[in-house]
XYZ file of C-alpha atoms in Angstrom:
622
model
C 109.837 83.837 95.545
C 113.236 82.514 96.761
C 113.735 84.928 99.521
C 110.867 83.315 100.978
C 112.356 79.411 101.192
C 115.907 80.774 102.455
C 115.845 80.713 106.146
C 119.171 83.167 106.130
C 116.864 85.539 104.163
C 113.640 85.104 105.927
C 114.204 87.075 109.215
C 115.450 90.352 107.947
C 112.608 90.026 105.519
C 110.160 89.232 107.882
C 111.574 92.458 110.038
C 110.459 94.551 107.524
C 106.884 93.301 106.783
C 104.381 96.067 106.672
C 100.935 95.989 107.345
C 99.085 97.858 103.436
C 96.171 95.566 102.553
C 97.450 92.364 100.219
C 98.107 93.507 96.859
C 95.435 91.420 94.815
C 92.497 90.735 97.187
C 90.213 92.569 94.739
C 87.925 90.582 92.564
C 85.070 89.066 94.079
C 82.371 89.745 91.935
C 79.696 87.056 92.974
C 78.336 85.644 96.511
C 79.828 82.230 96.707
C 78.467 79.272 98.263
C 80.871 76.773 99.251
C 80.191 73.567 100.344
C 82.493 72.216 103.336
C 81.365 68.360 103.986
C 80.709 66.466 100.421
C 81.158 62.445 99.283
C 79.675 62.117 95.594
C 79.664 63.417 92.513
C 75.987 63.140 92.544
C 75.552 64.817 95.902
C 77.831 67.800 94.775
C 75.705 67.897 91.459
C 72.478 68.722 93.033
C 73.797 70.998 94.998
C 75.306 73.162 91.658
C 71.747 72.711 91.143
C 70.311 74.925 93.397
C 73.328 77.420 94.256
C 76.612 75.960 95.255
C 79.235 77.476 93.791
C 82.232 76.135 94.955
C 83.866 73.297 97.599
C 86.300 72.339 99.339
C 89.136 70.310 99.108
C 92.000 69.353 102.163
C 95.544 69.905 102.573
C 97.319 67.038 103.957
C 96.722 67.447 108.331
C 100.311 66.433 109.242
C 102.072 68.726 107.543
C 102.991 66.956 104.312
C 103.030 69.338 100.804
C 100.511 67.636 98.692
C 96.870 67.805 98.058
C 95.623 64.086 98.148
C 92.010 64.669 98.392
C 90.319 63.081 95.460
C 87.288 65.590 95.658
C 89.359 67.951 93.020
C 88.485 65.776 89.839
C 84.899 66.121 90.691
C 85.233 69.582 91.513
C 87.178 69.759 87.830
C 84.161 67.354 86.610
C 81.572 69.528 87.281
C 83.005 73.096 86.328
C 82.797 74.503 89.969
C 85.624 75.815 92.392
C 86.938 74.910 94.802
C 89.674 76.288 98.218
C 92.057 74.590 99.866
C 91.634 73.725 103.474
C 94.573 73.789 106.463
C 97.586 74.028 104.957
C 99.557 75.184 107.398
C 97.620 74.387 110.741
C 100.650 73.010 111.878
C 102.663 76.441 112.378
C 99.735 79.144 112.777
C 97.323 76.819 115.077
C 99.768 74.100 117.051
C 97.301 74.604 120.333
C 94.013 73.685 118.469
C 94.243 71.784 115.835
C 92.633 67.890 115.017
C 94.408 65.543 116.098
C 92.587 62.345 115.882
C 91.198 61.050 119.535
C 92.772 63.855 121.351
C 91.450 67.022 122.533
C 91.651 69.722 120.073
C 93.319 71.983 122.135
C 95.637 69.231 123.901
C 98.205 71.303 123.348
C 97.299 73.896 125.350
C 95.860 72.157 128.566
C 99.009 70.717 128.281
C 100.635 74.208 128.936
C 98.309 75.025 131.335
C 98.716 72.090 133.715
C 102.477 72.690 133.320
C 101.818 76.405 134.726
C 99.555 74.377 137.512
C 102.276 72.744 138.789
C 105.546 75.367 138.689
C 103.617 78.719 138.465
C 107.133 80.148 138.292
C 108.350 78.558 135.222
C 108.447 79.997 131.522
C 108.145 76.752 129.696
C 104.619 76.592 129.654
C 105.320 80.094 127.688
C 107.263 78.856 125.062
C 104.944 78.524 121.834
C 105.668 75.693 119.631
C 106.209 76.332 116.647
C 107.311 79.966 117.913
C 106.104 82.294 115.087
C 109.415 83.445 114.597
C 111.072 80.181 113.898
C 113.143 80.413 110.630
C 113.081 76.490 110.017
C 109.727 75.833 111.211
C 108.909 79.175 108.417
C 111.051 77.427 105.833
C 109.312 73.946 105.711
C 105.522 75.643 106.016
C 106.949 78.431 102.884
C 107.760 75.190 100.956
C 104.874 74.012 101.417
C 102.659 76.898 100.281
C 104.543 77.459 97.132
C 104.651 73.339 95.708
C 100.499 73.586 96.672
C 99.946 77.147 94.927
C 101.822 76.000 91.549
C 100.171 72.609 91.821
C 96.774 73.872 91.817
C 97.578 77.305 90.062
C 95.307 75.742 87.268
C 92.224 75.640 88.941
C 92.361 78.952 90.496
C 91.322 77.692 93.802
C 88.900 80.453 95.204
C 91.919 80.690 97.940
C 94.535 79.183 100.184
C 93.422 78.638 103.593
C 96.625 78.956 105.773
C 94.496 77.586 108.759
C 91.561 77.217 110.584
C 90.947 78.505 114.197
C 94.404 79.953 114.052
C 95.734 81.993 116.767
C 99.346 82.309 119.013
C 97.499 80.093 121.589
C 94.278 78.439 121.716
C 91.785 80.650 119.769
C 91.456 83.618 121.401
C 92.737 82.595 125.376
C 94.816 84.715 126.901
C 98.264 83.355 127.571
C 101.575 84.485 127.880
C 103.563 83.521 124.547
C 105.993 83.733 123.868
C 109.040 83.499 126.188
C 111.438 80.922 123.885
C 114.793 82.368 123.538
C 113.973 83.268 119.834
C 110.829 84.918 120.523
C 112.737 86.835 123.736
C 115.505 88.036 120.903
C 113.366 89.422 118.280
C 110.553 91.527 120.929
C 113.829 93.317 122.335
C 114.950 93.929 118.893
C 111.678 95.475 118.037
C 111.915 97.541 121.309
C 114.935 99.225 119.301
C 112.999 100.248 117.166
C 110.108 101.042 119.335
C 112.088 103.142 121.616
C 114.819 106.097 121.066
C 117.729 104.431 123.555
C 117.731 102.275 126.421
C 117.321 105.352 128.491
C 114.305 105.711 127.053
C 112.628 102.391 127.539
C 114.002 102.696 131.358
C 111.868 105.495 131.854
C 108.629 103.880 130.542
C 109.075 100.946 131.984
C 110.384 102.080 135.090
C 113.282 99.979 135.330
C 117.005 100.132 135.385
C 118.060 98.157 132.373
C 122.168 98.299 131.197
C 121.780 96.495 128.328
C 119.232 95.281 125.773
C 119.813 91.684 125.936
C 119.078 91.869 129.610
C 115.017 93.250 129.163
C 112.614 90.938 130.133
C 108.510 91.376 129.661
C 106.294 90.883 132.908
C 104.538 87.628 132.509
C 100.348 88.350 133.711
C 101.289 86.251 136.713
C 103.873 89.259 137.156
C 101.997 92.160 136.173
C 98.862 91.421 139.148
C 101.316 90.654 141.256
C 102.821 94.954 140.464
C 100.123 96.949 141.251
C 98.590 98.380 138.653
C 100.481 101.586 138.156
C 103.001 100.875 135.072
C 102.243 98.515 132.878
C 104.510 98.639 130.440
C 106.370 95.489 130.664
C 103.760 93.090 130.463
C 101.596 95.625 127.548
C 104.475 95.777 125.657
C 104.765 92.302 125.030
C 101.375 91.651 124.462
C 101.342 94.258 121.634
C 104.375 92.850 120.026
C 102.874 89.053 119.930
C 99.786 90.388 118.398
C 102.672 91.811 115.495
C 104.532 88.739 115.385
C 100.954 86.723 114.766
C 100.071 88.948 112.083
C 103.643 88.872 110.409
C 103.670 85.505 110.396
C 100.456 85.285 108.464
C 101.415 88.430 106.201
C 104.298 86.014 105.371
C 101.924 83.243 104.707
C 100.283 85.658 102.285
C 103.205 86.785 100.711
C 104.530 83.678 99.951
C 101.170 82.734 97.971
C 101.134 85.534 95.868
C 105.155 84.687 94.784
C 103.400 81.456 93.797
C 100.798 82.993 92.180
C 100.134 86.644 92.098
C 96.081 86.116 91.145
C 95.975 83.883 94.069
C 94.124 84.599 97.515
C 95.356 83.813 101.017
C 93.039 83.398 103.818
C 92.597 82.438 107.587
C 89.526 80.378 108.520
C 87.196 80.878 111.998
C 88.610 84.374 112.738
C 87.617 85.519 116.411
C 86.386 88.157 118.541
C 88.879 91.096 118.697
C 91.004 90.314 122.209
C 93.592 88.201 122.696
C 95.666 85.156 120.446
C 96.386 87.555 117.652
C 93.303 89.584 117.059
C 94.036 92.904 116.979
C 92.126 93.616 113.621
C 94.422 96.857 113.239
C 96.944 94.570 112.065
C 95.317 91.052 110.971
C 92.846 92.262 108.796
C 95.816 93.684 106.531
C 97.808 90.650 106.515
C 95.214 88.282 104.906
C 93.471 88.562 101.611
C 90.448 86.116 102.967
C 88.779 85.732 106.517
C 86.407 83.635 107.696
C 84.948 84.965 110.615
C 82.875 84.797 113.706
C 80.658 87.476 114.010
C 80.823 87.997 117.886
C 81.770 91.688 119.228
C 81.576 93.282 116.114
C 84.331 91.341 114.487
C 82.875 91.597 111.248
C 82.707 95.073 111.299
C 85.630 95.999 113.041
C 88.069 93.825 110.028
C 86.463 95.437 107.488
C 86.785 98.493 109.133
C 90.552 98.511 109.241
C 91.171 96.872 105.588
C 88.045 97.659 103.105
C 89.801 95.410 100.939
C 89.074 92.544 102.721
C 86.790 89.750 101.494
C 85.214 87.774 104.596
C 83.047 85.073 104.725
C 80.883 83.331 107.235
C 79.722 79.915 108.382
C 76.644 78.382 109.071
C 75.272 74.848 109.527
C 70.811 74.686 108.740
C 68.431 76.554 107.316
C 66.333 76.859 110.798
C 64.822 80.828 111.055
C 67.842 81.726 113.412
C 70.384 80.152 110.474
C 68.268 82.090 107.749
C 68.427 85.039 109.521
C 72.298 84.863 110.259
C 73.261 84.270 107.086
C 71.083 87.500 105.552
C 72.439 89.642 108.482
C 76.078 88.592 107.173
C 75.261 89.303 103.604
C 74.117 92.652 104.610
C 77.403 93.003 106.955
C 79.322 92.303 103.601
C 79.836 88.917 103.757
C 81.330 88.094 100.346
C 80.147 84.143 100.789
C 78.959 81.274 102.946
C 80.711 78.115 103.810
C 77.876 75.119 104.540
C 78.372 72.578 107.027
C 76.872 70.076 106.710
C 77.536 67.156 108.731
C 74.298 64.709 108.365
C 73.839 65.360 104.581
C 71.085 67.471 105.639
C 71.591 69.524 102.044
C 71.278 66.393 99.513
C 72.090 62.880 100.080
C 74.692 60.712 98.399
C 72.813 59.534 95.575
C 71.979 62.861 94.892
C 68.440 63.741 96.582
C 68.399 67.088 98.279
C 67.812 66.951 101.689
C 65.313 69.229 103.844
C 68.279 71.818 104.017
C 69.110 71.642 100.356
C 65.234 72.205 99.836
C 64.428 75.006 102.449
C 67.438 76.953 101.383
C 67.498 76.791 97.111
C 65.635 79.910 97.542
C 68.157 82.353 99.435
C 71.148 80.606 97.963
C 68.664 81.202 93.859
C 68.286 84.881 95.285
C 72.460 85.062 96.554
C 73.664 83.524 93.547
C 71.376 85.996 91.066
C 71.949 89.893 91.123
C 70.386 90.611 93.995
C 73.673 88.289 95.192
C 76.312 90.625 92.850
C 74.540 93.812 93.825
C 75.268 93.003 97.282
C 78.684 91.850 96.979
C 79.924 94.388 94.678
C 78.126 97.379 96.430
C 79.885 100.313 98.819
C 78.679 101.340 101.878
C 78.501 104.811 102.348
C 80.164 106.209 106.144
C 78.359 108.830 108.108
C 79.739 111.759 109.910
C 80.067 109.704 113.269
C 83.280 108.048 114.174
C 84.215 104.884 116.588
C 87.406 104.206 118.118
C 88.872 100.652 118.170
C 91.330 100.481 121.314
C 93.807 97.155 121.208
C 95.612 98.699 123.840
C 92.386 99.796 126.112
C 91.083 96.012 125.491
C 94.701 94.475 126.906
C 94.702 97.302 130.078
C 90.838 96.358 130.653
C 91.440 92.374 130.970
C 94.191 92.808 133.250
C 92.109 95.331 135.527
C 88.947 92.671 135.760
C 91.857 89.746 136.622
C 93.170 92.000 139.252
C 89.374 92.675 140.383
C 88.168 89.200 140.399
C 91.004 87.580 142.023
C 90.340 84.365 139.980
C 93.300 82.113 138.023
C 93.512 84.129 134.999
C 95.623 81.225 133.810
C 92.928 78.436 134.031
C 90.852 80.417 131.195
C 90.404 79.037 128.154
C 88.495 80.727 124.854
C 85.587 80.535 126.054
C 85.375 82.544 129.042
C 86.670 85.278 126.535
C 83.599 85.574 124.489
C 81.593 86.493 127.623
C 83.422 89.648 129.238
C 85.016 91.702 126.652
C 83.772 95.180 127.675
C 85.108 97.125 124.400
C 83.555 95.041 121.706
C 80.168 94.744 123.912
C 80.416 98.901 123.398
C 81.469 98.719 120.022
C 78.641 96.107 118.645
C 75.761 98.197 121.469
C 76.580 101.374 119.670
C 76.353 99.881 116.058
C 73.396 98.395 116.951
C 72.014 101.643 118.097
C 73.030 103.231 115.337
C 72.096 100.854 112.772
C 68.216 101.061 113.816
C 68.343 104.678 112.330
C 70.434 103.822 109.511
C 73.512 105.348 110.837
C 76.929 104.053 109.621
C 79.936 105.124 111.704
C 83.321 104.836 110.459
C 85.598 103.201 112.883
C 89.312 104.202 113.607
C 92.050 102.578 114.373
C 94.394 104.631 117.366
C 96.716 105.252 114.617
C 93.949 106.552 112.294
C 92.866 108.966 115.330
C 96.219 109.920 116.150
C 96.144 110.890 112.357
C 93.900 113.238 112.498
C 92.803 112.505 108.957
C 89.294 112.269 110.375
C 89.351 115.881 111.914
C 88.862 116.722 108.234
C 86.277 114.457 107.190
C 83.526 115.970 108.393
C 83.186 113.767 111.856
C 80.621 115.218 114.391
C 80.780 112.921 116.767
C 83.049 110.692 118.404
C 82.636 107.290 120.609
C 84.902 106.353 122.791
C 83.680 102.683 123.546
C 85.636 101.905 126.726
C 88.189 103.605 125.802
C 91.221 103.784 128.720
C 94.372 103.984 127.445
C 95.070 106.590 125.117
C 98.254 107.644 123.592
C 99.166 111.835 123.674
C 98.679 111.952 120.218
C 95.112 110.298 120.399
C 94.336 112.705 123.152
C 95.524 115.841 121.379
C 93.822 114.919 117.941
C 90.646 114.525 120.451
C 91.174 117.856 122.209
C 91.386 119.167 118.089
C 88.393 117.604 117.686
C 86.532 119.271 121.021
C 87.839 122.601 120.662
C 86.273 122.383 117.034
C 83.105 121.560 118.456
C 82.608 118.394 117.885
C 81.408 115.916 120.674
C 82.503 112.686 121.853
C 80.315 110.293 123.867
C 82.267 107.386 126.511
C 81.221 105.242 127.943
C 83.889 105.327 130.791
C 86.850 107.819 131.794
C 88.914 107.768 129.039
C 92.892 108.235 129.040
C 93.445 107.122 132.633
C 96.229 105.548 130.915
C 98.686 105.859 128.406
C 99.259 103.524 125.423
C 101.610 101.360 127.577
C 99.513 100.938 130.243
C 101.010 103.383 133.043
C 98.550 105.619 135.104
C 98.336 109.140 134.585
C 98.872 111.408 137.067
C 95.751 113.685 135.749
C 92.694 113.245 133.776
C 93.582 113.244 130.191
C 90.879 115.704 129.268
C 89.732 119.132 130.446
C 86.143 119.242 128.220
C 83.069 117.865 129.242
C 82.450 114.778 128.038
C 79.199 112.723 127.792
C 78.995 110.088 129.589
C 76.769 107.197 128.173
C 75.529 103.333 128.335
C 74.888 101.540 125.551
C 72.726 98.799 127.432
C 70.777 101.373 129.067
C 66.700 100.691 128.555
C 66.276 104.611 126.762
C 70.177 104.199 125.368
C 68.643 104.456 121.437
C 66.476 107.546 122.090
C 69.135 109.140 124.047
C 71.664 108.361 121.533
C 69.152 110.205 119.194
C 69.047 113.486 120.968
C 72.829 114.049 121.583
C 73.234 113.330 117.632
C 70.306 115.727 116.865
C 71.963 118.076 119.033
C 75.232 118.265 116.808
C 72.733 118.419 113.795
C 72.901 115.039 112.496
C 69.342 113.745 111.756
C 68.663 110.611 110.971
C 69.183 109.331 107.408
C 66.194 107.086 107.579
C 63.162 106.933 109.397
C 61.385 104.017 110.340
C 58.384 103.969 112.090
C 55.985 101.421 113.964
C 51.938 101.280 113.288
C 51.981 103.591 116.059
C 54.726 105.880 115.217
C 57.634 104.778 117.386
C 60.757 103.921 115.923
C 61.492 100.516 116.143
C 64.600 99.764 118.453
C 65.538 95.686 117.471
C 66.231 96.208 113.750
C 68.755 97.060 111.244
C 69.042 99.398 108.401
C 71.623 99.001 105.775
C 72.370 101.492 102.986
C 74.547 100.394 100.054
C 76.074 102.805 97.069
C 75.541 100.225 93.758
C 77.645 100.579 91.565
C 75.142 101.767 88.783
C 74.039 104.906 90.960
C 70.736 103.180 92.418
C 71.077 103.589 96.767
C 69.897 100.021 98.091
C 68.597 100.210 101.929
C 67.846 96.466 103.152
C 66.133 96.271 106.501
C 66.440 93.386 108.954
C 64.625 92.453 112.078
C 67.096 91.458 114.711
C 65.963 87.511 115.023
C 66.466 87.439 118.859
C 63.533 89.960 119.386
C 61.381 88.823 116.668
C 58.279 87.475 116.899
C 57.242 84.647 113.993
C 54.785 86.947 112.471
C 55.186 89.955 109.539
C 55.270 92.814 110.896
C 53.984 96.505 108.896
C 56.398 99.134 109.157
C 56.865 103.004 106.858
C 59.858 103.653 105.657
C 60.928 107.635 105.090
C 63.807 108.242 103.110
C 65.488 111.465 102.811
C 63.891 112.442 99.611
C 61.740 111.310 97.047
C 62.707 108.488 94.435
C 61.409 105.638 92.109
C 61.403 102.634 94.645
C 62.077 99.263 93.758
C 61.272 95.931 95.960
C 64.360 94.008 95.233
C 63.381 90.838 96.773
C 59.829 90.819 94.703
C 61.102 92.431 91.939
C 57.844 94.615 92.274
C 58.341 98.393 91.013
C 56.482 101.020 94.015
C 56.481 103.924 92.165
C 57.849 107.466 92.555
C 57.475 108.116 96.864
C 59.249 108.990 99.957
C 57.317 106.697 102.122
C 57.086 103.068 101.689
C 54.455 101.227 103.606
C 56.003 97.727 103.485
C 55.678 93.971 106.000
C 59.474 93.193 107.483
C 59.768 89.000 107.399
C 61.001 87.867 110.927
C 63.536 86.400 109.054
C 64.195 87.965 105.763
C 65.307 91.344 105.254
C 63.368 93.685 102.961
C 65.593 95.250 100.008
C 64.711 98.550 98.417
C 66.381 100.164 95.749
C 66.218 103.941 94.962
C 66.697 105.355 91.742
């Protein structure tokens, strides 16, 4: 624990950080429901009543290390759990944050009016905090370990380092972090990245004599290039999406020193792209996420760390609330967090309210074992593989800025959850795929460059705007071509390297397929190229007239007592308000069980069954 709180051993510590999922976030047997908003011990009471399993309870906002909030003896009172909120919002979310009557991202408007006026200037670059600020680390380290052995009693369900963290504002793009300190440690990871100086010269196509002269391209920079080499500016931007996840693999470290049955988490996680979301290395740094769902975020985490318990957020139990918060249980959600501003779940004296009332049945059927089945189950991978690109989502941002001519600097989070072209692939293609039951893996580039997959039994391969490609990702594709496999993109991919410089020639040789996933017949196509490797479909669902339904999911789950569990979900946006009779086919005969109704449907391969608009239908095969 000590070489944690001493800022002379922090750094060469925090150097050496690697990226293996958190040692101890394993044990999450049961769906929790957390309550976020609460004022009485009667309101909290009825609640336990019909579901809520835990709450939650607030760090001090200004950066103090004590837990005031007198919620805990209730929590204590009443036998449930509880996690701590924003504990260190301070250091891993400076540029939105509350802070009273201000905006919540004052902080960085702030920065962007300063870039307004002096376009030339790197202050407005300089993150505050910077996230690799030895004194700023020491105070927030402090701070984690006095709150962990506080509350080590309790067993909070975890320790939220922060909400809506990120090395900016959420996920805007900006160009942090130029501070001195910041400048120091990227060209000390460039020795490391890079085999001499001659080296880096040649990438980056300058003429460098020293290392303490290199200096990153800010965006302003890199449109201003040409779009040839991008090294400079790509570089950068890969090592602040490190130093982000570092800083809150430190965060996680330091509450497992306090407390190594403890559980570390980041709260309103965002859509892969920019202010630290590269999921290759954030979803390995944190025990706990709590997560937006947008461009296959969900997925995508999980994904690159199995390990990793996430949780979601919702806020009614309107249909389009139900039917989020079934289609993140059957994502993998390991809990919900309720907010509930208006005491819309049970009043303060203890009455539930018309959400408390319409929802005691899901949160009855999420806190039974249809809840711990669901948790606890594994989800089995088919012999189709996706590639996650960090590198291809950086290169594709800067080539729309450079095609739209607009102020890339006057963007703000917002504009980022419209025009990410990768995760629109990624979440079109698991969408596709999830109407027929397929589940792909998906790969990191170092997980491709691997090759592990080429002997996993992988078919076929999406590249979901895939651009920039290192050799080694290239050559373990080639592998995979030669070997007959086929690989489906939905653009050119390769046209670059994995620091952003143009190559000279296509990347690949083999004929690839080209392919849309927003096209109208995109699902039947997808179909026939997958029957044409000979993958059919592990589940077939059909219509009253035979057609396969396009606007649902199909989940299948591997219980752990043997049985296979296949939920099926309309997709709310297309639904109508009205049942719906669908067959189910499964791949081979078995003794059926409706695990919503609890009714038993006999030994059969085909399941005549009515979909809810809203609720999924559960089945389990034994």
């Amino acid at each position: 624990m000590v070489l944690f709180f001493k800022k002379e051993l922090f750094f060469p510590l925090f150097l050496l950080l690697t990226f293996l999922a958190p040692a101890n976030a394993a044990d999450w047997p049961h769906f929790e429901i957390i309550l976020y908003q609460a004022e009485t011990a009667a309101q909290i009471a009825a609640l336990r009543e019909i579901g809520v399993s835990a709450g939650m309870v607030r760090a001090r906002r200004d950066g103090g290390e004590t837990v005031a909030d007198p919620q805990i003896a209730t929590y204590r009172a009443l036998g449930l759990r509880f996690y701590v909120e924003n504990i260190a919002t301070d250091f891993y979310s400076p540029y939105h944050r509350w802070q009273g009557s201000a905006a919540v991202n004052a902080a960085f408007l702030a920065a962007q009016a300063q870039h307004r006026a002096d376009p030339r200037a790197l202050a407005p670059f300089q993150r505050v905090p910077s996230l690799v600020d030895a004194a700023a680390w020491h105070a927030v380290a402090a701070r984690l370990a006095h709150i962990v052995e506080t509350l080590r009693a309790d067993r909070p369900l975890y320790y939220d380092l922060a909400d809506e963290a990120g090395i900016g504002d959420l996920s805007a793009a900006w160009d942090f972090d130029f501070s001195p300190l910041a400048l120091a440690r990227f060209r000390a990871s460039l020795r490391n990245q890079y085999r001499d100086l001659a080296a880096l010269n040649r990438t980056w196509g300058t003429r460098y004599r020293g290392w303490d002269e290199i200096m990153p391209e800010t965006t302003d920079q890199a449109l201003a290039g040409g779009m040839a080499n991008l090294a400079p500016w790509m570089d950068f931007k890969a090592w602040m999406d490190v130093s982000f996840a570092e800083a809150v693999h430190a965060g996680t470290a330091a509450v497992h020193a306090a407390d190594p049955s403890a559980l570390a988490a980041i709260e309103g996680a965002q859509i892969p792209g920019w202010g630290g979301y590269d999921y290759t290395r954030l979803a390995n740094a944190v025990d706990v996420m709590e997560i937006y769902d947008f461009g296959a975020s969900v997925a995508i985490a999980r994904a690159m760390n199995p390990k990793l318990i996430t949780l979601m957020t919702i806020a009614g139990a309107d249909p389009a609330s139900r039917a989020a918060l079934w289609h993140g249980v059957l994502a993998g959600m390991g809990g919900v967090i309720l907010w509930d501003e208006n005491q819309a779940l049970a009043t303060s004296d203890g009455r539930l309210g018309p959400w408390g009332r319409a929802a005691a049945a899901d949160f009855a059927a999420l806190r039974g074992p249809l809840g711990d089945l669901l948790v606890t189950a594994r989800r089995p991978v088919d012999p189709i593989a996706i590639l996650y690109s960090p590198a291809s989502f950086r290169l594709r941002w800067l080539l729309d800025r450079a095609a739209d001519g607009g102020d890339w600097a006057a963007r703000g989070a917002d504009a980022e959850y419209q025009d990410n072209p990768q995760s629109h692939a990624i979440a079109g293609f698991l969408h596709l795929l999830g109407a027929r039951g397929w589940q792909p893996a998906i790969l990191s580039p170092a997980a491709l460059a691997r090759g592990d997959w080429l002997k996993a039994g992988i078919r076929v391969l999406l590249l979901p705007d895939s651009l920039a490609l290192s050799q080694a990702e290239i050559s373990a594709i080639s592998r995979f071509t030669a070997g007959g496999g086929i690989v489906i993109a939905t653009t050119i991919p390769g046209r670059f390297d994995e620091h952003g410089r143009r190559r000279a020639a296509p990347a690949f040789d083999g004929a690839m397929t080209r392919f849309d996933p927003d096209a109208k017949d995109a699902g039947p196509r997808l179909a026939h190229i997958l029957a044409k490797a000979g993958l059919a479909p592990p589940l077939m669902l059909a219509t009253a007239t035979g057609a396969a339904p396009e606007d649902v999911t199909m989940t299948r789950l591997a219980a752990a007592d043997g049985r296979m569990v296949i939920a099926i979900q309309r997709d709310f946006s297309a639904a109508p308000r009205t049942p719906w009779p669908l067959t189910l086919t499964l791949p081979r005969p078995c003794r059926v069980r409706d695990v919503g109704t609890g009714q038993e449907l006999g030994w059969r391969q085909t399941v005549a069954f009515t979909l809810d608009p809203v609720v999924p239908t559960i089945l389990a095969c034994s």
